[in-house]
Coordinates of C-alpha atoms (C1' of nucleotides) in Angstrom, one line a residue:
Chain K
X1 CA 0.0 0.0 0.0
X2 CA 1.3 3.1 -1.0
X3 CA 1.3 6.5 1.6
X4 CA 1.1 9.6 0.2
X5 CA 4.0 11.5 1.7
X6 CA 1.6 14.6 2.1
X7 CA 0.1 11.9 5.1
X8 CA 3.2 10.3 6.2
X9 CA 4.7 13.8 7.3
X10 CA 1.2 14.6 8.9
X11 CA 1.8 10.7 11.3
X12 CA 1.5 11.4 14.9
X13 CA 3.5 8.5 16.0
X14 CA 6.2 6.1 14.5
X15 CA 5.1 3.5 11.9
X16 CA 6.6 0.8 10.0
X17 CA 6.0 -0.8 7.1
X18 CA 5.5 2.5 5.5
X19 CA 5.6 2.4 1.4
X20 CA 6.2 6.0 -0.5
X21 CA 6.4 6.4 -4.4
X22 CA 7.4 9.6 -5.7
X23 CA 10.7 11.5 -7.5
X24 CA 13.6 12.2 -6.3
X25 CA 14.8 15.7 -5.4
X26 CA 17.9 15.7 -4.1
X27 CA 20.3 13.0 -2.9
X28 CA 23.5 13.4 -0.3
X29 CA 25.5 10.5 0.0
X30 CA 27.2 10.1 3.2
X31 CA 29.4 7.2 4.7
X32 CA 27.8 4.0 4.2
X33 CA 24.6 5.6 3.5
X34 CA 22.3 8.4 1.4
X35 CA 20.1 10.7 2.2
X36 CA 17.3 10.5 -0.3
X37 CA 14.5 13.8 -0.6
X38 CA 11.9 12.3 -2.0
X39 CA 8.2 14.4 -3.4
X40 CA 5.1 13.1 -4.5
X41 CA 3.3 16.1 -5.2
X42 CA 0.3 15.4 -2.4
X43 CA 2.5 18.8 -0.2
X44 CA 5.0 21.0 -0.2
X45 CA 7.1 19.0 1.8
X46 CA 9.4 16.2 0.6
X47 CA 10.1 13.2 2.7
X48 CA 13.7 12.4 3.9
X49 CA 15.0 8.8 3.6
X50 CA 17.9 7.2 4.9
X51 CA 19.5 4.6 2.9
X52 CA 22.0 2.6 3.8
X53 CA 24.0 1.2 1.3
X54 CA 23.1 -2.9 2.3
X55 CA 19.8 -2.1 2.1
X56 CA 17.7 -4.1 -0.8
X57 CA 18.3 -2.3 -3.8
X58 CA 21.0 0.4 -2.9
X59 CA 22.9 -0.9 -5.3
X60 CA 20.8 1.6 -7.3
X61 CA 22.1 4.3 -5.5
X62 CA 23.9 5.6 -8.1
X63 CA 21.3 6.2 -10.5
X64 CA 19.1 7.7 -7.7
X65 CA 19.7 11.0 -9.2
X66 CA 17.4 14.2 -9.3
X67 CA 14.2 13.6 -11.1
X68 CA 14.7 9.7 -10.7
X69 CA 11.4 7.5 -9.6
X70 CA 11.6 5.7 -6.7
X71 CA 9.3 3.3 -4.5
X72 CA 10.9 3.2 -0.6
X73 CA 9.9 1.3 2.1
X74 CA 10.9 1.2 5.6
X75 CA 10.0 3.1 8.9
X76 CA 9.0 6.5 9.9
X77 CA 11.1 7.7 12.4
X78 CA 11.6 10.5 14.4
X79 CA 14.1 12.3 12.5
X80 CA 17.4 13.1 14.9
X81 CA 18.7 16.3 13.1
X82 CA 17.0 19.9 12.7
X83 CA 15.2 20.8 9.4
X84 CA 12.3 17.9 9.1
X85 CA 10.1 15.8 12.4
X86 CA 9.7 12.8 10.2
X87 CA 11.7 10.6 8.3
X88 CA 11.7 6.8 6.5
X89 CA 14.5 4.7 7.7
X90 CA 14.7 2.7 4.4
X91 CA 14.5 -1.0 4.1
X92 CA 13.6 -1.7 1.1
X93 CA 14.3 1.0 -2.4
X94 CA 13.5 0.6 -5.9
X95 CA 14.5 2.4 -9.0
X96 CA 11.8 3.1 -10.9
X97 CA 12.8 5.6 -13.7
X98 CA 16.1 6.7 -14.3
X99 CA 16.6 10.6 -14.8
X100 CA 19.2 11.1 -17.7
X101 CA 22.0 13.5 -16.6
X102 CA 20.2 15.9 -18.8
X103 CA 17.2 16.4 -16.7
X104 CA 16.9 20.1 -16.5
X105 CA 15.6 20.7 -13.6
X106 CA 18.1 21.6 -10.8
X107 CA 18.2 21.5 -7.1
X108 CA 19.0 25.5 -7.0
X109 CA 16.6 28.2 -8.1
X110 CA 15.4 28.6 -11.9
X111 CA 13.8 31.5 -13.5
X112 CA 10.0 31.5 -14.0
X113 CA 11.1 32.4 -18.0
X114 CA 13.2 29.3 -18.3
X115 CA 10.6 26.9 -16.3
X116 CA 7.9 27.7 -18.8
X117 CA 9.8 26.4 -21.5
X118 CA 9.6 23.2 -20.0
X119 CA 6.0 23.4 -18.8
X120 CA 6.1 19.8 -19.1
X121 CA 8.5 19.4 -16.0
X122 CA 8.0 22.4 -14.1
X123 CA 4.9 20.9 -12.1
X124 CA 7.9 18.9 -10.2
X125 CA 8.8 22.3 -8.9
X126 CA 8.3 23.7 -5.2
X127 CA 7.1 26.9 -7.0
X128 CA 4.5 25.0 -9.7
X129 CA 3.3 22.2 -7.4
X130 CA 2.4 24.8 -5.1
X131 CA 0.9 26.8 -7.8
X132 CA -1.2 23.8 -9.2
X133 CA -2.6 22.7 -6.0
X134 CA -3.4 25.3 -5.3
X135 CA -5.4 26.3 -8.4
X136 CA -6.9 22.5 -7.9
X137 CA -8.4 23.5 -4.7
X138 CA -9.7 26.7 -5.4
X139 CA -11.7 25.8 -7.8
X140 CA -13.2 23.3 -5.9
X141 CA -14.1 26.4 -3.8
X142 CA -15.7 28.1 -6.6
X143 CA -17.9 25.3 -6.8
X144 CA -18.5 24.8 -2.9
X145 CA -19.1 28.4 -2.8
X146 CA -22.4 28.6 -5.3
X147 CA -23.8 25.2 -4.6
X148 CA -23.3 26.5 -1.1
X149 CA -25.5 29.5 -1.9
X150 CA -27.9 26.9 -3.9
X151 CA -26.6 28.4 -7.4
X152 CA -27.0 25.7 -10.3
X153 CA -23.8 24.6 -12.5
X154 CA -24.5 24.7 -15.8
X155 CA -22.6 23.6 -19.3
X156 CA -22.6 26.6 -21.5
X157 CA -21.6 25.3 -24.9
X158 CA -18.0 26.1 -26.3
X159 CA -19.1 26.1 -30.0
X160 CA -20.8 28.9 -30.2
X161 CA -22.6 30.9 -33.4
X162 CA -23.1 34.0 -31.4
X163 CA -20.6 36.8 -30.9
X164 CA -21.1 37.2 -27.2
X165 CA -21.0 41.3 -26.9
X166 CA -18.4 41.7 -30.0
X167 CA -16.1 41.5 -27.0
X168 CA -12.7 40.1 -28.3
X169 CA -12.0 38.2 -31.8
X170 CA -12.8 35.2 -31.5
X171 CA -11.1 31.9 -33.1
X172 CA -13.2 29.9 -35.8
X173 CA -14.4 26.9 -35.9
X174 CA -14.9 25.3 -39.3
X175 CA -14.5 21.8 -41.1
X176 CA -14.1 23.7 -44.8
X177 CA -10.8 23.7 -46.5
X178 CA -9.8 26.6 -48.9
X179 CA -11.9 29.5 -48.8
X180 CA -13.7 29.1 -45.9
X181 CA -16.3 32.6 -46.5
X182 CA -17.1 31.3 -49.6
X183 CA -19.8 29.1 -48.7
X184 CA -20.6 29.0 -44.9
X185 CA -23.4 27.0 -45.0
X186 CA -21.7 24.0 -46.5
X187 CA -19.9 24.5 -43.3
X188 CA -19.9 21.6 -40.1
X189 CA -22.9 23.8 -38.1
X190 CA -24.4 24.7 -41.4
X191 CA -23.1 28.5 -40.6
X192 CA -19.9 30.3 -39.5
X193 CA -18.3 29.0 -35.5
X194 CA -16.3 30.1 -32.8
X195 CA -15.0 29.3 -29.5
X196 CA -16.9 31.0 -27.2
X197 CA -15.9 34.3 -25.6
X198 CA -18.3 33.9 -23.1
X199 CA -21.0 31.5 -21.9
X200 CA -23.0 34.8 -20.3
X201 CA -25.9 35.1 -23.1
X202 CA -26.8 31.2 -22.2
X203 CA -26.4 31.5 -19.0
X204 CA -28.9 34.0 -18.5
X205 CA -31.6 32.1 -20.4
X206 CA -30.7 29.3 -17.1
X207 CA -30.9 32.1 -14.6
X208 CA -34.5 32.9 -16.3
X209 CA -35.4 29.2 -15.2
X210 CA -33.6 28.0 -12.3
X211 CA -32.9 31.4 -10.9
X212 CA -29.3 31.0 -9.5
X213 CA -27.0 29.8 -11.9
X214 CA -23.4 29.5 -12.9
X215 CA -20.8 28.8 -15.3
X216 CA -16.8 27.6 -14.9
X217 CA -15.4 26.7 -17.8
X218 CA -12.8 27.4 -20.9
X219 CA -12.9 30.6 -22.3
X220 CA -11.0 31.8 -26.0
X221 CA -10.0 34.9 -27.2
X222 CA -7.9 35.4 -30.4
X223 CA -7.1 39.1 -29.2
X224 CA -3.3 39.4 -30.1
X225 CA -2.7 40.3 -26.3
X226 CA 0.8 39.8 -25.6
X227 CA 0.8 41.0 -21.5
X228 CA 1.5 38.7 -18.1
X229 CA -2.3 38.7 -17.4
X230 CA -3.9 38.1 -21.0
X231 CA -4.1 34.0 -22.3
X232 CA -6.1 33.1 -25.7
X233 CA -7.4 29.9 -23.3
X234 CA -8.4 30.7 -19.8
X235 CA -11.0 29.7 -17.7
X236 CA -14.1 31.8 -16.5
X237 CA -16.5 32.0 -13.8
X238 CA -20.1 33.2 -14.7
X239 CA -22.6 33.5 -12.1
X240 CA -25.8 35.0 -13.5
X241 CA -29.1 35.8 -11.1
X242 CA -32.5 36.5 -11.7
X243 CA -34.4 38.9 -9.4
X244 CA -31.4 40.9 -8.5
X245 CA -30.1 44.2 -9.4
X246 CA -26.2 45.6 -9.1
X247 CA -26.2 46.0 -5.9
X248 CA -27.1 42.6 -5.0
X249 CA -24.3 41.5 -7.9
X250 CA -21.8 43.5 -6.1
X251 CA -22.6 41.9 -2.8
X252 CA -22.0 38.2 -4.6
X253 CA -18.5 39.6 -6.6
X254 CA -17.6 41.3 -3.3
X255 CA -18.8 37.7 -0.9
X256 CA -17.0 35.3 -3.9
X257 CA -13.2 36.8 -3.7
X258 CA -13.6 37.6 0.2
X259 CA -14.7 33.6 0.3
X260 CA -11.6 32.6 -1.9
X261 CA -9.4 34.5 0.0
X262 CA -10.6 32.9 3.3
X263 CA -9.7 29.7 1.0
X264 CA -6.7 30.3 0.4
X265 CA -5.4 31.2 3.8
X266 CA -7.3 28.3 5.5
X267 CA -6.7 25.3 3.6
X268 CA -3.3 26.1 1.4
X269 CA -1.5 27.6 4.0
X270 CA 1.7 25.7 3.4
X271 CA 2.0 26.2 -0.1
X272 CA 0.7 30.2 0.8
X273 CA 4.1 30.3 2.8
X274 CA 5.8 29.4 -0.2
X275 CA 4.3 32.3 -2.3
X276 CA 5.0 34.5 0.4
X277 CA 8.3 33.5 0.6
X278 CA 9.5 33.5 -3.2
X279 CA 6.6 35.1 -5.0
X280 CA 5.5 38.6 -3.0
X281 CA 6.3 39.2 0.2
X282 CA 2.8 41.1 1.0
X283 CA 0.3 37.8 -0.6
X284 CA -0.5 37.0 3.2
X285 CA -1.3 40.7 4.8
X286 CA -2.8 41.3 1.2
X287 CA -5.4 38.3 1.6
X288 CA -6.1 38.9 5.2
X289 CA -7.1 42.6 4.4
X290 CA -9.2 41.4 1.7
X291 CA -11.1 38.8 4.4
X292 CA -11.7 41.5 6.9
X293 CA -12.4 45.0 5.1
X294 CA -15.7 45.8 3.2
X295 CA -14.3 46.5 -0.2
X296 CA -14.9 50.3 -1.6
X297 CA -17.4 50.9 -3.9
X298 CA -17.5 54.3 -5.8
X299 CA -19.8 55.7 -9.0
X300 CA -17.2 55.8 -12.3
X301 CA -17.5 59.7 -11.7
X302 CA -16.5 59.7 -8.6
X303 CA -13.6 57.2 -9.5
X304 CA -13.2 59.9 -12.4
X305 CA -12.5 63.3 -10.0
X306 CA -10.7 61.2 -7.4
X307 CA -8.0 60.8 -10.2
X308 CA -7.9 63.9 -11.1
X309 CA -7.9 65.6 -7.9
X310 CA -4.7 62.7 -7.1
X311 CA -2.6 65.2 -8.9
X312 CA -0.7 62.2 -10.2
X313 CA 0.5 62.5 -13.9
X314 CA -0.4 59.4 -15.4
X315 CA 1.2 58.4 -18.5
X316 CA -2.6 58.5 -20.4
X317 CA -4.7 61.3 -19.1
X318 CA -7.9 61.1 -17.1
X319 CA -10.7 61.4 -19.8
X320 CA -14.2 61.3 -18.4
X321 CA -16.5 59.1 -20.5
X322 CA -13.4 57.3 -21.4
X323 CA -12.5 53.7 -20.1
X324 CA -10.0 53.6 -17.3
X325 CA -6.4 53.2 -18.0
X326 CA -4.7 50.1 -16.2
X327 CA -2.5 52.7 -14.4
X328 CA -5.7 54.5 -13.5
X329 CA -7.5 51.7 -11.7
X330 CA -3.8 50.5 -9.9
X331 CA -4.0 54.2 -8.6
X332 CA -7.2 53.7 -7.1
X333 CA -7.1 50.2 -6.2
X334 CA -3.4 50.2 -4.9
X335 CA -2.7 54.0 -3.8
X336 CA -6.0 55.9 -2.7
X337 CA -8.0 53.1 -1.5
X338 CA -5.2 50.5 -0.6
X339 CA -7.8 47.8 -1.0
X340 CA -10.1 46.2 -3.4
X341 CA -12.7 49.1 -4.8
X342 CA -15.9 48.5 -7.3
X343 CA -16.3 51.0 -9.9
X344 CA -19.8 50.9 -11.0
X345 CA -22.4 53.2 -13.4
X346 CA -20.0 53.2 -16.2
X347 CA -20.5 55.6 -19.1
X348 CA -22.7 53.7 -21.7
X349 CA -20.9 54.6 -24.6
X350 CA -18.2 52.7 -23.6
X351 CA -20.2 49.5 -22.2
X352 CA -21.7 46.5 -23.9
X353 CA -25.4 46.5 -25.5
X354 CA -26.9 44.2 -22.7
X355 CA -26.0 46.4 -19.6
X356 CA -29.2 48.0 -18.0
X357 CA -29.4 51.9 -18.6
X358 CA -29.7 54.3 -16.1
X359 CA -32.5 56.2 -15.7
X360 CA -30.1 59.0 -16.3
X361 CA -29.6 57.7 -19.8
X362 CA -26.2 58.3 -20.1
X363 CA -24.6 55.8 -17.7
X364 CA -25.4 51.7 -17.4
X365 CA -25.2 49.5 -14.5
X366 CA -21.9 47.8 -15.2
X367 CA -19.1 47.4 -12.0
X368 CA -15.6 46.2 -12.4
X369 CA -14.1 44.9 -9.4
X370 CA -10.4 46.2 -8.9
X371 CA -7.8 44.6 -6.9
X372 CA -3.9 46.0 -5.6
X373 CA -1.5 44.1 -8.3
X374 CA -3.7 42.5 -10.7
X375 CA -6.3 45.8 -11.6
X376 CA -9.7 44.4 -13.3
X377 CA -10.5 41.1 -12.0
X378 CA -14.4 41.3 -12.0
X379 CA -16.5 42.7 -14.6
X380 CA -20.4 43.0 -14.6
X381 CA -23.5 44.4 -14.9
X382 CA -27.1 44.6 -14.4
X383 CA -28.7 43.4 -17.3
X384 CA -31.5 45.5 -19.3
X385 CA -34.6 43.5 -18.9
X386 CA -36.7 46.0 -21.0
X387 CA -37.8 44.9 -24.2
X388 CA -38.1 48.3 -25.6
X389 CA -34.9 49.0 -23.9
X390 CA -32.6 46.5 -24.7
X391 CA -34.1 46.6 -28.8
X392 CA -32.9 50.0 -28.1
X393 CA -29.5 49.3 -27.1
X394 CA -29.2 47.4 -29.8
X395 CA -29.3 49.7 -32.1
X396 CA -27.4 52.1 -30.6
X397 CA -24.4 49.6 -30.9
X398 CA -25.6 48.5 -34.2
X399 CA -26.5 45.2 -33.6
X400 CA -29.1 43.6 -35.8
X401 CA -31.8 42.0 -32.8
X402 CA -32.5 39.0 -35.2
X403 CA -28.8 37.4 -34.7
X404 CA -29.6 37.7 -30.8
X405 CA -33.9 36.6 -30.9
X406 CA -33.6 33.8 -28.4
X407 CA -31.6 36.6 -25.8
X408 CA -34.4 38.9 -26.9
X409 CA -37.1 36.5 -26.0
X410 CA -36.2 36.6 -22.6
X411 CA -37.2 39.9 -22.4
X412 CA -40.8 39.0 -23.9
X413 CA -41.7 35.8 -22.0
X414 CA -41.3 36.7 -17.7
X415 CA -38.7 38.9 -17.9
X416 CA -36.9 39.9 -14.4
X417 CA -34.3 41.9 -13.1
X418 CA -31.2 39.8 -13.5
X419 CA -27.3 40.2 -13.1
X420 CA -24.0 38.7 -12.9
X421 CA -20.0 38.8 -13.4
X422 CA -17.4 37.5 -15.8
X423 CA -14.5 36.5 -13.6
X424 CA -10.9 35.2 -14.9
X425 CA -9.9 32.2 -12.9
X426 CA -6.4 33.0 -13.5
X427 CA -6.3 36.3 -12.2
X428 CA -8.2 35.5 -9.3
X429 CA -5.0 32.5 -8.8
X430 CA -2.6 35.3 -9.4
X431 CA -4.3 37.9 -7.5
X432 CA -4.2 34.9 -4.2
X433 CA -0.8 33.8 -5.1
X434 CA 1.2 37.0 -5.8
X435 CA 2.3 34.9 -9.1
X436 CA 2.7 37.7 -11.5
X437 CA 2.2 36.2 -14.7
X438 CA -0.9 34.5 -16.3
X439 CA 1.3 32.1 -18.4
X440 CA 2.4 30.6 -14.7
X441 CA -0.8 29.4 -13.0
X442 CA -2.2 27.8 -15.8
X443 CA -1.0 24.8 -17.0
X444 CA 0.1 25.5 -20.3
X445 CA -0.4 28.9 -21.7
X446 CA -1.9 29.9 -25.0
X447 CA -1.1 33.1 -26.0
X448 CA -0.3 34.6 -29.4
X449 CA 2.5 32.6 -31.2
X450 CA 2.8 30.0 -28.6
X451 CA 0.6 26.5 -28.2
X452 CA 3.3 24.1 -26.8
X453 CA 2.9 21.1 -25.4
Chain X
rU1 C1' -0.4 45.6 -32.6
rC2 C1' 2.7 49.8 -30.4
rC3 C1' 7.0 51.4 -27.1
rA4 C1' 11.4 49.8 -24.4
rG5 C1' 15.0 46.1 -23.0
rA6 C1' 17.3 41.3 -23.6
rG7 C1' 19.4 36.9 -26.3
rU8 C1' 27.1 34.2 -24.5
rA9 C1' 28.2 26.6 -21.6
rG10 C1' 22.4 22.5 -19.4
rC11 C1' 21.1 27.0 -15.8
rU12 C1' 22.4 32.2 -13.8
rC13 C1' 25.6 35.6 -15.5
rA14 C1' 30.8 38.2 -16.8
rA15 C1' 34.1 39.6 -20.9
rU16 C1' 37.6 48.5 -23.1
rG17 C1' 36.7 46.5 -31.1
rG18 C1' 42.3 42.5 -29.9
rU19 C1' 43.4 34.5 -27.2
rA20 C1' 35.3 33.6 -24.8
rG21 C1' 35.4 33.2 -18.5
rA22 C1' 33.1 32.3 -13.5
rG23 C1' 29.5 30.1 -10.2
rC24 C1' 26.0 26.3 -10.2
rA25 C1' 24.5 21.7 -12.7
rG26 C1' 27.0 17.1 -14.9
rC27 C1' 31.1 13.3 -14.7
rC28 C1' 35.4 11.3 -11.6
rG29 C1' 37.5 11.2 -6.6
rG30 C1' 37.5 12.6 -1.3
rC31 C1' 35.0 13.8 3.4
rU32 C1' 30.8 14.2 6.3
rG33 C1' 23.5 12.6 10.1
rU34 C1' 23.3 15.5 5.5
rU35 C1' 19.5 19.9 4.6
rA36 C1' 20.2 24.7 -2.2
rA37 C1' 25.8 19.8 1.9
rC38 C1' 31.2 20.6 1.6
rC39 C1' 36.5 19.9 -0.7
rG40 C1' 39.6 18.6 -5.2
rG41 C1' 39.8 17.4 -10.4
rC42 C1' 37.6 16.9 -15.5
rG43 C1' 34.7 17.7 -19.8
rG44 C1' 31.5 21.5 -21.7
rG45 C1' 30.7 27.2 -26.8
rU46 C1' 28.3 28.0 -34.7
rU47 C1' 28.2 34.2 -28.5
rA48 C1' 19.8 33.4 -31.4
rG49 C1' 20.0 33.5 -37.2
rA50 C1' 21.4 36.2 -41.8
rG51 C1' 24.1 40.1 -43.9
rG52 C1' 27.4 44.4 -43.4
rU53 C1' 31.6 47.8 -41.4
rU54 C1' 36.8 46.6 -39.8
rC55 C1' 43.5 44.3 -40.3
rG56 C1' 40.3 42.1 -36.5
rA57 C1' 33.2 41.8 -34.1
rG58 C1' 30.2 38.5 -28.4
rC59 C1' 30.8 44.0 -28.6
rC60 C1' 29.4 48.7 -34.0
rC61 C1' 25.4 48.9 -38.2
rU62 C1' 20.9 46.5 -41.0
rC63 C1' 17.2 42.8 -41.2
rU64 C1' 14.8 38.4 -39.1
rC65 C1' 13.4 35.3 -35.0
rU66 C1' 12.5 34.5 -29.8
rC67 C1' 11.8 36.1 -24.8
rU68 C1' 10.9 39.9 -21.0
rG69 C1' 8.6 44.5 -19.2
rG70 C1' 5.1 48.4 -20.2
rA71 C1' 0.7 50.0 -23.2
rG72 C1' -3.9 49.0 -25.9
rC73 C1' -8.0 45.3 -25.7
rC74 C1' -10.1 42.8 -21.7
rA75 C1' -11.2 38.5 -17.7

RNA sequence: UCCAGAGUAGCUCAAUGGUAGAGCAGCCGGCUGUUAACCGGCGGGUUAGAGGUUCGAGCCCUCUCUCUGGAGCCA
């Protein structure tokens, strides 16, 4: 029976008989016997063994180098010297995969540059195991926390025939070869594909059923974005509600990061220390802060004459009706509030055809969540649930109503108030990890020019 | 896509226009309940690619590629 080291470190008492499988990270040979740091991936942590050399199968030794696989077997003991409280006094080791002296991965630190160019080694890492477990269990709290609130999962499809929003070029889908404009409808779906951009328009037809609903899935953009927080793949979070307004949206986007915060500190505290250690200093204070202070909410022209009563210069100027600048929203999130703010009741001219108009008629009910290092992690909006309205909207960004009839019918057949948010899983792990690039807690990174592995 | 910077050994980096080097890793040996172990020795290079200037280019010029940071777009 195998152990999972993450368990064996976590024994409260001595045990033999005790079986762990992992890789090797580091061996140190001393006289007659070798200590052997071996990681599974389960923690953090690695597990010391001691070898000695007459033990079964230490005639292997030698090829027990860094990155090897290995099954030991033997007793954990108390460990006599400083720096671990458990470790397996070998009786039994087996080689189970040679490394080749060109295994790449070293014992001393490696840039985050050179790691991503293996992406298909760097999970055996301290840095990307921590990263990955990380991202494992948070989203297992993304689903905790709706089905927690009675929220319903749902599939939105990733074929999609709809341009969500015109919000990003998207990638096409097609089975033609040659020309593939010239006849569409001889096409796979009988009409032009994409990937979606967005599951949002489907998920609100759900949230007009079942009320709460949700999506958490993959995500495509083919904008040629080429910065540490933009991927072509990523995954999203999409929580849509019927019967609510922005406020009530802004009380779930402000309850979601405060619950994955309080995630974060409470069940991935080891590899947290790690992040805190290597990544950014400030992850821990940073995600504490977040837990225990009502985040700042503030009208877009409010947000507007803050920044330009800051008497900062900032490299683009404050333009009112214009969209915030990244360095606009860092000043707010990072210098005048120091914590995460909403900006809501954005300018409409700037802001998507399905966002609910003021009765002010200039300004729609859209918020942005901003947070200190990242900038726009949340985006969302009331959604106009007038007929009249929205046909209006429509127009007024020049979209023909017939390409979008189901959405429409919503709003003919029991429409309600509804909203939700689009959130990027990845910058909510970088914003919880300190990890400063988007291409480093996902897996392996799409971006312009780049589809390894 | 725009602006800036970078590309030299497996990795991290040095090298005034004049014989390409160090640390780490690897290999060999030594020492030691070790902890990114330590000590000694050895091997390791089309200086991203192409072209140009020069008696001579890692270094200067041009183009291309790749990466990084910032910007736009956004999540």
């Amino acid at each position: 029976m195998r152990t999972l080291i993450k368990h064996a470190l976590a024994a409260t008492a001595p045990r033999e008989g005790v079986t762990v499988k992992g890789w090797v990270r580091t061996r140190r040979d001393a006289k007659g016997f070798s200590f052997l740091e071996i990681n599974d991936g389960s923690c953090l942590a690695s597990l010391q063994a001691i070898v000695d050399s007459a033990v079964t199968g230490a005639e292997h030794l030698h090829d027990l180098t860094t990155g090897a696989s290995v099954s030991v077997t033997g007793n954990l003991v108390a460990s006599p010297a400083a720096g671990q409280k458990w470790e397996l006094r070998a009786t039994q080791v087996e080689l189970i995969g040679k490394a080749d002296t060109s295994f790449p991965l070293q014992k001393k630190g490696h840039t985050l540059e050179f790691l991503r160019t293996i992406a298909h080694l760097r999970p055996r890492s301290n840095l990307f195991g921590a990263v990955f477990r990380t991202r494992s269990r948070l989203a297992h709290a993304v689903h905790q926390f709706f089905q927690a609130r009675d929220f319903v999962y749902v599939h939105t499809p990733i074929v999609t025939a709809s341009d969500c929003e015109g919000a990003g070029e998207m990638f096409r889908v097609t089975t033609l070869k040659g020309n593939i404009d010239e006849k569409p409808e001889a096409d796979f779906f009988g009409r032009r594909a994409y990937l979606t951009v967005s599951g949002q328009l489907e998920a609100e037809t759900f949230a007009c059923a079942l009320s709460n609903v949700y999506t958490f899935g993959p995500t495509f953009r083919a904008e040629n974005s080429n910065t540490a927080r933009h991927a072509a793949e990523f995954w999203m979070i999409e929580p849509e509600m019927a019967f609510c307004d922005l406020a009530g949206d802004m009380d779930l986007a402000e309850a979601f990061v405060k619950a994955m915060a309080r995630h974060t500190l409470e069940h991935c505290a080891e590899d947290l220390g790690l992040f805190e250690k290597f990544v950014d200093k400030g992850v821990r204070p940073r995600l504490e802060f977040v837990v225990e202070r009502p985040f700042q909410r503030v009208p877009y022209a409010e947000a507007v004459a803050i920044l330009q009563k800051s008497g900062k210069t900032f490299e683009f100027p404050v333009e009112p009706g214009a969209n915030l600048q990244s360095g606009h929203e860092r000043y707010l999130t990072e210098e005048h509030f120091k914590s995460p703010v909403t900006v809501f009741d954005y300018p409409r001219t700037i802001k998507p055809f399905y966002m609910r108009l003021n009765d002010d008629g200039q300004t729609v009910t859209a918020m942005d969540v901003l947070v200190p290092g990242i900038g726009e992690v949340i985006g969302g909006s009331q959604r106009e649930e007038r007929l009249d309205q929205l046909l209006e909207n429509m127009k007024f960004q020049q979209l023909k109503p017939e390409d979008y009839w189901w959405y429409v019918d919503l709003r003919r057949y029991g429409s309600v108030p509804h909203a939700g948010f689009g959130l990027g899983f990845e910058r909510l792990l970088m914003f919880l990890t300190g990890v400063g690039n988007i291409r480093d807690v996902i897996p392996f990174a799409r971006t312009p020019g780049s589809a390894d592995f």
